[in-house]
PDB file of C-alpha atoms in Angstrom:
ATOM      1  CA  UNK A   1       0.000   0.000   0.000  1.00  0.00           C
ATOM      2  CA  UNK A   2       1.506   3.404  -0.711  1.00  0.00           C
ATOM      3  CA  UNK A   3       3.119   5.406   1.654  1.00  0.00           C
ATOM      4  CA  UNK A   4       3.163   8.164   3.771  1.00  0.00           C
ATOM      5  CA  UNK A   5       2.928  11.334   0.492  1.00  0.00           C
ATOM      6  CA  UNK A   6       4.185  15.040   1.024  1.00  0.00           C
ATOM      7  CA  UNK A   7       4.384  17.626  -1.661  1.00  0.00           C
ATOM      8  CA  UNK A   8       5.951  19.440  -2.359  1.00  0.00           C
ATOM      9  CA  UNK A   9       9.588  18.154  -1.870  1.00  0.00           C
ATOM     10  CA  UNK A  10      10.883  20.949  -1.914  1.00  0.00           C
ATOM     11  CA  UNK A  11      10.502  24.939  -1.662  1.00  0.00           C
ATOM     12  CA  UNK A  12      12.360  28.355  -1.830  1.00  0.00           C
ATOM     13  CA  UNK A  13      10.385  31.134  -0.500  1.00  0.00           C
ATOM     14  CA  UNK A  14      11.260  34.779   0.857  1.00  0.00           C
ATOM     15  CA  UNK A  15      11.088  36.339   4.050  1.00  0.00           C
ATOM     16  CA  UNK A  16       7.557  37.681   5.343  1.00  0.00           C
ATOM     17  CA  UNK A  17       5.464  35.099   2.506  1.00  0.00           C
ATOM     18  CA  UNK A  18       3.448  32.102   3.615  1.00  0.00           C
ATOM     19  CA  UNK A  19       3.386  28.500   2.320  1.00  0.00           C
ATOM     20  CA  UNK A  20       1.261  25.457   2.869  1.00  0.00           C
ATOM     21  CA  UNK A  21       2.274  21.855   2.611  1.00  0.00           C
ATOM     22  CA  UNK A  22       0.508  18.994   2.245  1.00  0.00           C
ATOM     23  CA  UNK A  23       0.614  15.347   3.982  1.00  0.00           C
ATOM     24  CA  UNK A  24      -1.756  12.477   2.518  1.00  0.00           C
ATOM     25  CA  UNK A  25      -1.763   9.755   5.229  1.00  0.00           C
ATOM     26  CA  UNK A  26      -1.700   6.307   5.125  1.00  0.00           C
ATOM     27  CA  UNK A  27      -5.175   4.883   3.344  1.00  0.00           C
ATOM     28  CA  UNK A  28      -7.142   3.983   6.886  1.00  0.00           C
ATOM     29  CA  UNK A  29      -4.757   6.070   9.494  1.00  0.00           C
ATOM     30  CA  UNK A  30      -6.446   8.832  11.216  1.00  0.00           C
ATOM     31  CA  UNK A  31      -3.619  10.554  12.728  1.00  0.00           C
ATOM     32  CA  UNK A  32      -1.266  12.654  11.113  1.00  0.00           C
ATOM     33  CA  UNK A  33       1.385  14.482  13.240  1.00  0.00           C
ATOM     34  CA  UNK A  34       3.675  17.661  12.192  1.00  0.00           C
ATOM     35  CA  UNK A  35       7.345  17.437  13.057  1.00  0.00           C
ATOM     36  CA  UNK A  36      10.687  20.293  12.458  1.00  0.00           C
ATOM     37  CA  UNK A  37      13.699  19.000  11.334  1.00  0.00           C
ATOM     38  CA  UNK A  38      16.937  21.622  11.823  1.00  0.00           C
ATOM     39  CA  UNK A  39      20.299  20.604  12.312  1.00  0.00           C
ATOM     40  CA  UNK A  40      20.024  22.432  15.913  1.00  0.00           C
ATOM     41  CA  UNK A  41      17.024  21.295  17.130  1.00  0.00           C
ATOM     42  CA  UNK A  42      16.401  18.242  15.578  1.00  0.00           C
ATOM     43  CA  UNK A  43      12.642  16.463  15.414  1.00  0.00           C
ATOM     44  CA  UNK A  44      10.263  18.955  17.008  1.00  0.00           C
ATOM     45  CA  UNK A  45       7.161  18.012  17.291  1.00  0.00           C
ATOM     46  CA  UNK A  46       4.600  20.819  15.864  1.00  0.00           C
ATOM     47  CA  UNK A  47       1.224  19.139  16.214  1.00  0.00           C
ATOM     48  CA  UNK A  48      -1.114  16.533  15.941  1.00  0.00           C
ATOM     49  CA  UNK A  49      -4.641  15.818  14.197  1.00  0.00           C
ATOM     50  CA  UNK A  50      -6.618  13.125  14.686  1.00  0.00           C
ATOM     51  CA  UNK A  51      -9.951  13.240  12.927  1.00  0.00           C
ATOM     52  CA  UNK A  52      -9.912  16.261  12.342  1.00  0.00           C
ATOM     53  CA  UNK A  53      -9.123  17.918  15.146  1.00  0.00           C
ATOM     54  CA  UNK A  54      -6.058  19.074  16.485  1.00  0.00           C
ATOM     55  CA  UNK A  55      -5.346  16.813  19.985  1.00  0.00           C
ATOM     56  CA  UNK A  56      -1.774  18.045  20.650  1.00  0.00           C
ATOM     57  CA  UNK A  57       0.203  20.833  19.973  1.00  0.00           C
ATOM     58  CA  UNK A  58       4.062  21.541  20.241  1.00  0.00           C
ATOM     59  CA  UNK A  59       5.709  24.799  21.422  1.00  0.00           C
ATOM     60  CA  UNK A  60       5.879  26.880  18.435  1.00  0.00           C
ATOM     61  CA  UNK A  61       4.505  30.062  17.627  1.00  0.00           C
ATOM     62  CA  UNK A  62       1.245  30.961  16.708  1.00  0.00           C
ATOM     63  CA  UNK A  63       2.430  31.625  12.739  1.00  0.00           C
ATOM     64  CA  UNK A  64       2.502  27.642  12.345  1.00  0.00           C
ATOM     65  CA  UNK A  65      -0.903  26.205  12.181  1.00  0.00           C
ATOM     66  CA  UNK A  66      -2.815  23.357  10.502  1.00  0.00           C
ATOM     67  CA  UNK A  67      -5.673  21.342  10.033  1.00  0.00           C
ATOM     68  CA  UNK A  68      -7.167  17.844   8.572  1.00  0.00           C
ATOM     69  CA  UNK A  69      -9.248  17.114   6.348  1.00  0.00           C
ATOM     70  CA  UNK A  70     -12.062  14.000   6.531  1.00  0.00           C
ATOM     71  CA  UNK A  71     -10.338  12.056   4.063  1.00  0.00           C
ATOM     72  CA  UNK A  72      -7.362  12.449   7.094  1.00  0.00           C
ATOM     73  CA  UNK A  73      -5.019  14.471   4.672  1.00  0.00           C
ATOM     74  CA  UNK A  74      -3.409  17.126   6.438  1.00  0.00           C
ATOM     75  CA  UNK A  75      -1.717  20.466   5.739  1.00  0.00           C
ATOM     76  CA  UNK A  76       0.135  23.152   7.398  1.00  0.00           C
ATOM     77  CA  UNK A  77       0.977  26.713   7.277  1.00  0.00           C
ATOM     78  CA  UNK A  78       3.545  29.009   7.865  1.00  0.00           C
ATOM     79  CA  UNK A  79       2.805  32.267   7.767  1.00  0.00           C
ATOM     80  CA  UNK A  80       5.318  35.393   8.081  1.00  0.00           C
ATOM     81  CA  UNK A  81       8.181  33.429   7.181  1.00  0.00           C
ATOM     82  CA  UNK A  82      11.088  34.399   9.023  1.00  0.00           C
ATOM     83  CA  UNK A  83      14.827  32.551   8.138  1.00  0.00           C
ATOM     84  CA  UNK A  84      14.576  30.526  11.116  1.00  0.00           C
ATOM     85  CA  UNK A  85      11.869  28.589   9.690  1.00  0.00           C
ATOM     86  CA  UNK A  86      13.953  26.896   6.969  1.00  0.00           C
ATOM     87  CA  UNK A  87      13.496  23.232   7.933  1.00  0.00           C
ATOM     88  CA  UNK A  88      12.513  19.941   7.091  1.00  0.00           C
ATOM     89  CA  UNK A  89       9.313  19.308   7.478  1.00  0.00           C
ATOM     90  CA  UNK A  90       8.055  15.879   8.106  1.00  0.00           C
ATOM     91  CA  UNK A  91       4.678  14.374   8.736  1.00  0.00           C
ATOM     92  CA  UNK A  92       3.948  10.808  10.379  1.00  0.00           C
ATOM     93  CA  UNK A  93       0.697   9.134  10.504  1.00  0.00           C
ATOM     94  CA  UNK A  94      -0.202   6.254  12.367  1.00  0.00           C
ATOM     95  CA  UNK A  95      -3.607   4.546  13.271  1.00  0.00           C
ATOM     96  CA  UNK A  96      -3.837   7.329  16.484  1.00  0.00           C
ATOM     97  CA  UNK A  97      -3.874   4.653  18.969  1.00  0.00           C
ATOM     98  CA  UNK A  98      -1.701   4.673  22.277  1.00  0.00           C
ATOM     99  CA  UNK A  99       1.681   2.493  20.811  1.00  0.00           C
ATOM    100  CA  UNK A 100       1.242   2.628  17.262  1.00  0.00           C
ATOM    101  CA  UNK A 101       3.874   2.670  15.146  1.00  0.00           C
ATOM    102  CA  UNK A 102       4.069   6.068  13.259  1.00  0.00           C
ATOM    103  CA  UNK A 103       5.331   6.163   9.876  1.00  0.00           C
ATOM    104  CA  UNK A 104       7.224   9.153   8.202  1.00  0.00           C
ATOM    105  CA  UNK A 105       6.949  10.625   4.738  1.00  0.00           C
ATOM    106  CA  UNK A 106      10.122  11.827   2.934  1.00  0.00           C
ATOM    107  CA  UNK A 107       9.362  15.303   4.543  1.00  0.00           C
ATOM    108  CA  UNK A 108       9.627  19.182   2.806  1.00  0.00           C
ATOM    109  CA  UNK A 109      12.222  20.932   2.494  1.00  0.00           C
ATOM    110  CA  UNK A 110      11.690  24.820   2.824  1.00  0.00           C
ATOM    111  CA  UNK A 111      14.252  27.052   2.522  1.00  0.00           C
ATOM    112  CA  UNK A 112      13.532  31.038   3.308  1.00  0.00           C
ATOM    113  CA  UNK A 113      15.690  33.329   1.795  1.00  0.00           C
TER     114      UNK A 113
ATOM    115  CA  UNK B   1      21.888  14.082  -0.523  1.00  0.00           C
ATOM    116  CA  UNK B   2      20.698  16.038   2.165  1.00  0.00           C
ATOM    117  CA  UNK B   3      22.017  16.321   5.901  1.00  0.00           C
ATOM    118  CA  UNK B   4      20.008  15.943   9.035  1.00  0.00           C
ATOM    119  CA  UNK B   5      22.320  17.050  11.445  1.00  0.00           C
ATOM    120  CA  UNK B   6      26.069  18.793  11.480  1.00  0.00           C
ATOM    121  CA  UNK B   7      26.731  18.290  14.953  1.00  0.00           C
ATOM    122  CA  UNK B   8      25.980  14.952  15.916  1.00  0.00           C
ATOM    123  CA  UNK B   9      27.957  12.186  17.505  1.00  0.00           C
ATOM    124  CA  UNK B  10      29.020  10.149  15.247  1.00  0.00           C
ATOM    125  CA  UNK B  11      29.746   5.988  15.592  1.00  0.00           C
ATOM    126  CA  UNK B  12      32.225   4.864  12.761  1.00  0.00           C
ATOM    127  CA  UNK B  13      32.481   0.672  12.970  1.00  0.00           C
ATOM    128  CA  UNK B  14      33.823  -1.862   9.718  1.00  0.00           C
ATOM    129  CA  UNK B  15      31.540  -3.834   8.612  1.00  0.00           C
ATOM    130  CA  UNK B  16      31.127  -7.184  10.027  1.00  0.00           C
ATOM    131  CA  UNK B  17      31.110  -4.985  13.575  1.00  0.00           C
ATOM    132  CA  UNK B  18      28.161  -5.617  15.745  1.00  0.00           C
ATOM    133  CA  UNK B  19      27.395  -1.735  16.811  1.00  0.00           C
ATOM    134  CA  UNK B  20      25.684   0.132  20.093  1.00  0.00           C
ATOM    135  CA  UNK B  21      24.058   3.305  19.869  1.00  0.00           C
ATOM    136  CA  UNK B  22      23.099   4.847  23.161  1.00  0.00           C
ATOM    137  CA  UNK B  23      20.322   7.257  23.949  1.00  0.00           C
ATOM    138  CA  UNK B  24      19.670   8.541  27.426  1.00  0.00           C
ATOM    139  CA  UNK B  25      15.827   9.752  27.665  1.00  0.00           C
ATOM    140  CA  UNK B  26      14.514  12.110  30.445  1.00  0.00           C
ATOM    141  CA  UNK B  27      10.954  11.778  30.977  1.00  0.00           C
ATOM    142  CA  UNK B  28      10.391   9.047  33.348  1.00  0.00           C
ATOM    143  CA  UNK B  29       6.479   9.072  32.567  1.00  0.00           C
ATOM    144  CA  UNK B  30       7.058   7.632  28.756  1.00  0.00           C
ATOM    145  CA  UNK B  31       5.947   4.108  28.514  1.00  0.00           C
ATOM    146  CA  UNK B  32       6.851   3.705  24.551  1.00  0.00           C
ATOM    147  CA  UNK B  33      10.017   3.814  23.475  1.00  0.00           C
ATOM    148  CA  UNK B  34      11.199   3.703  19.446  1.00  0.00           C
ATOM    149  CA  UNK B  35      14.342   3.528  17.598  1.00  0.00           C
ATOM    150  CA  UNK B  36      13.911   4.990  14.213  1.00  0.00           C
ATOM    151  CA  UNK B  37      16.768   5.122  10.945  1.00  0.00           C
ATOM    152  CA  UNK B  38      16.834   8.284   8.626  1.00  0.00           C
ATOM    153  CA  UNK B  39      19.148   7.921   5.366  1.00  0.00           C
ATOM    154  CA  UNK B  40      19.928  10.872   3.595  1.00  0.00           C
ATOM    155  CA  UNK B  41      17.042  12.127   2.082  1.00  0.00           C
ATOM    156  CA  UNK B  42      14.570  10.500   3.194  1.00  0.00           C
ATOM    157  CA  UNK B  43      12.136  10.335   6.667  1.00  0.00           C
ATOM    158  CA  UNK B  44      12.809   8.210   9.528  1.00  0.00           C
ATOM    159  CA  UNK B  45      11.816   4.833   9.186  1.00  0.00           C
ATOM    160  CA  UNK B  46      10.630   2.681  12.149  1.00  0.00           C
ATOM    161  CA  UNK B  47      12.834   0.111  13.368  1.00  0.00           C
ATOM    162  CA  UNK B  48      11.817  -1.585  16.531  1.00  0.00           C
ATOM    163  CA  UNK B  49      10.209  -0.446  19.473  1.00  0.00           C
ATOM    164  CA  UNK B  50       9.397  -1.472  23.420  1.00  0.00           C
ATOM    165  CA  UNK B  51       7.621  -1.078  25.927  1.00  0.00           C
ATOM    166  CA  UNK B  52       8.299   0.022  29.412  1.00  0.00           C
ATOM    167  CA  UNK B  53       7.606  -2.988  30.826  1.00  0.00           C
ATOM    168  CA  UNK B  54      10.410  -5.023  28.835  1.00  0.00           C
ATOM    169  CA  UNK B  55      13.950  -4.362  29.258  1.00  0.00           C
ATOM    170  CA  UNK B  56      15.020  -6.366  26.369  1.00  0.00           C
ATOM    171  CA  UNK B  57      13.610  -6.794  22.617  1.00  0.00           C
ATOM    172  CA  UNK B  58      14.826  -8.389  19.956  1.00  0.00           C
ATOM    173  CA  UNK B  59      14.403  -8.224  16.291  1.00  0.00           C
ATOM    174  CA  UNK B  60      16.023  -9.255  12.853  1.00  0.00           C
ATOM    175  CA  UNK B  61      19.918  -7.936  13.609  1.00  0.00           C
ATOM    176  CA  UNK B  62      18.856  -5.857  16.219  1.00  0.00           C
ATOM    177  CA  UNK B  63      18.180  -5.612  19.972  1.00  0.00           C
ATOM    178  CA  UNK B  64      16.917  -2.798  22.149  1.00  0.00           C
ATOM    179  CA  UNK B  65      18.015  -2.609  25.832  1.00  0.00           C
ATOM    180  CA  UNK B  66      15.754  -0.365  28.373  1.00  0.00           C
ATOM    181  CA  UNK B  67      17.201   0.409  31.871  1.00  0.00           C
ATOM    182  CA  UNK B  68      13.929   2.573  33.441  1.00  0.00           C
ATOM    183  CA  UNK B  69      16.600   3.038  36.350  1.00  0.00           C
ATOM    184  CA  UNK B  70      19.431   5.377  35.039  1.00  0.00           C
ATOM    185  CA  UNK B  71      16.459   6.417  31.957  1.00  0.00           C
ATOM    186  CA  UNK B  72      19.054   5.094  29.304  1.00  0.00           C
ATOM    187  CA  UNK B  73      18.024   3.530  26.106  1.00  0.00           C
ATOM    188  CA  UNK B  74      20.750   1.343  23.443  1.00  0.00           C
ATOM    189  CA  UNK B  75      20.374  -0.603  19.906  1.00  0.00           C
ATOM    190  CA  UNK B  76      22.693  -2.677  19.298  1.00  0.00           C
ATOM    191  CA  UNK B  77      22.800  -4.003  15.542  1.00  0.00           C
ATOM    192  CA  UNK B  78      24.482  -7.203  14.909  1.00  0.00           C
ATOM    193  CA  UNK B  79      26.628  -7.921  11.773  1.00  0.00           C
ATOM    194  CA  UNK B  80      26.787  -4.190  10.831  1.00  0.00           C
ATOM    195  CA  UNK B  81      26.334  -3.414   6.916  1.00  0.00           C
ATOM    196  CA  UNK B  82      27.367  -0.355   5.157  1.00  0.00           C
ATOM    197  CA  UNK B  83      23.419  -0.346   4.223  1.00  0.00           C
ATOM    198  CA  UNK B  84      23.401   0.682   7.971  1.00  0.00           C
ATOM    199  CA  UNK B  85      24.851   3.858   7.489  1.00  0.00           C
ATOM    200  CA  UNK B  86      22.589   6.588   8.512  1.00  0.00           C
ATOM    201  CA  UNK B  87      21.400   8.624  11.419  1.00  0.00           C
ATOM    202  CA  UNK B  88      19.862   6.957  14.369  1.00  0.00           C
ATOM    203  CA  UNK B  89      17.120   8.350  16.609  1.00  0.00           C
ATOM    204  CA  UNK B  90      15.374   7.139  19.715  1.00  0.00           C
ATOM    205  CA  UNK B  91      11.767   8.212  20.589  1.00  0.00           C
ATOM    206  CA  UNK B  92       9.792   8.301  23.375  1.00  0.00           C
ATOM    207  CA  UNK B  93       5.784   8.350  24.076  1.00  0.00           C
ATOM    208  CA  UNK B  94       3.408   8.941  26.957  1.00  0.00           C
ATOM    209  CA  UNK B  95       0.932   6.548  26.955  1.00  0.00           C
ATOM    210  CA  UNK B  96      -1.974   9.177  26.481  1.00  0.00           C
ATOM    211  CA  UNK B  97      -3.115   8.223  23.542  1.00  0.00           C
ATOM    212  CA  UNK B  98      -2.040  10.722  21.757  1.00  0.00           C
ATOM    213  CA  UNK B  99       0.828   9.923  19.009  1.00  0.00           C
ATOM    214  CA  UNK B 100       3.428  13.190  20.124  1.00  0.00           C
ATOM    215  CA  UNK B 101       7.337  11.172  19.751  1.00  0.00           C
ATOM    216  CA  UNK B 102       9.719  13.170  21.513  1.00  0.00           C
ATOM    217  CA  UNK B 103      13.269  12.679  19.713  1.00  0.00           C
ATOM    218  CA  UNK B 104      16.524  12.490  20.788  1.00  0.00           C
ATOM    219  CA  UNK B 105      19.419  14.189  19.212  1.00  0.00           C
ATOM    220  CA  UNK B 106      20.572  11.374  17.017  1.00  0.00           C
ATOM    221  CA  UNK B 107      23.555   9.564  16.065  1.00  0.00           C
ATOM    222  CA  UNK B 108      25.244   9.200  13.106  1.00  0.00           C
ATOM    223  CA  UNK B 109      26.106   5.799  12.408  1.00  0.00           C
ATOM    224  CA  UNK B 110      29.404   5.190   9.598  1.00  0.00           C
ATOM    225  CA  UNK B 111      29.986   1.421   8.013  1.00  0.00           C
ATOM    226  CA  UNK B 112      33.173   1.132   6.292  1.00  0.00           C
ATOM    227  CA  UNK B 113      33.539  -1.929   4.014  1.00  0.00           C
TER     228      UNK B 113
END
């Protein structure tokens, strides 16, 4: 069955724009969690939806956000990009049970220039 | 290909080796604990995983040792391949239903032939 899809791979945008990226789960997995990727920080983890709703969030500012969809695709957004937010972006999705295993798409890359 | 981290510790074995990769975790409330592999390029993929209630777990080539006392967390892979090359990470999870991994910093993992 196919895997965990994110597009865009990956993206150049400027200071002070937004951008939205997309995460299409696992067919039948409900939960689809946001993580950061920096050299300095490593995995963050930004938030989580689970049908639909948003049932965890991470400690980042209020300029990332999100939401799911009810086929359990997900997006995010950045808005007010600022250089700091040049990252890998990766999304996981899993069945949303306690001790599931979570499985990771190839993540986004955004750069901000 | 791309680089997931410039600063991390790095474990360079020849091939043949049988390797250990250590991760200390600090919150002694997670009850889920995952070792995951990221190659260049690409997200991490799953590799095994335990509970809190094991101290041992074995898979194909590799074991995962949990010591709740001193919080510390190893993989050891046996018969190391260069195919093993690539950043390891272990996870943790609260058993809260909710699917929010909290990563460690990551090793990087060499194989020479």
């Amino acid at each position: 069955k196919a895997g965990v899809t994110q597009t865009p791979r990956y993206l150049i945008k400027t200071r002070g724009q937004q951008v939205t990226l997309s995460c299409s789960p696992i067919s039948g997995h409900r939960s689809v969690s946001w993580y950061q990727q920096t050299p300095g920080q490593g995995l963050q983890f930004l938030f989580e939806y689970f049908s639909e709703t948003q049932r965890n969030k991470g400690n980042f500012p209020g300029r990332f956000s999100g939401r799911q969809f009810s086929n359990s695709r997900s997006e995010m957004n950045v808005s007010t990009l600022e250089l700091g937010d040049s990252a890998l972006y990766l999304c996981a999705s899993s069945l949303g049970g306690a001790n599931t295993e979570a499985f990771f798409g190839q993540g986004t890359r955004l750069t901000v220039v | 290909g791309e680089s997931v981290g410039l600063h991390l510790p790095t474990l360079s074995v020849q091939e043949g080796d049988n390797s250990i990769i250590n991760c200390a975790y600090s919150n002694s409330a997670s009850d889920y604990f995952i070792w995951y592999k990221q190659e260049s390029g690409k997200g991490p993929q799953f590799i095994i995983d335990i509970r809190s209630n094991m101290d041992k777990r074995q898979g194909q080539r590799v074991t995962v040792l949990l010591n709740k006392t001193v919080k510390h967390l190893s993989l050891q892979i046996a018969a190391t391949q260069p195919g093993d090359s690539a950043v390891y990470f272990c996870a943790e999870k609260r058993n809260s239903g909710y699917s929010t991994l909290t990563f460690g910093k990551g090793t990087m993992l060499l194989v020479s032939p």
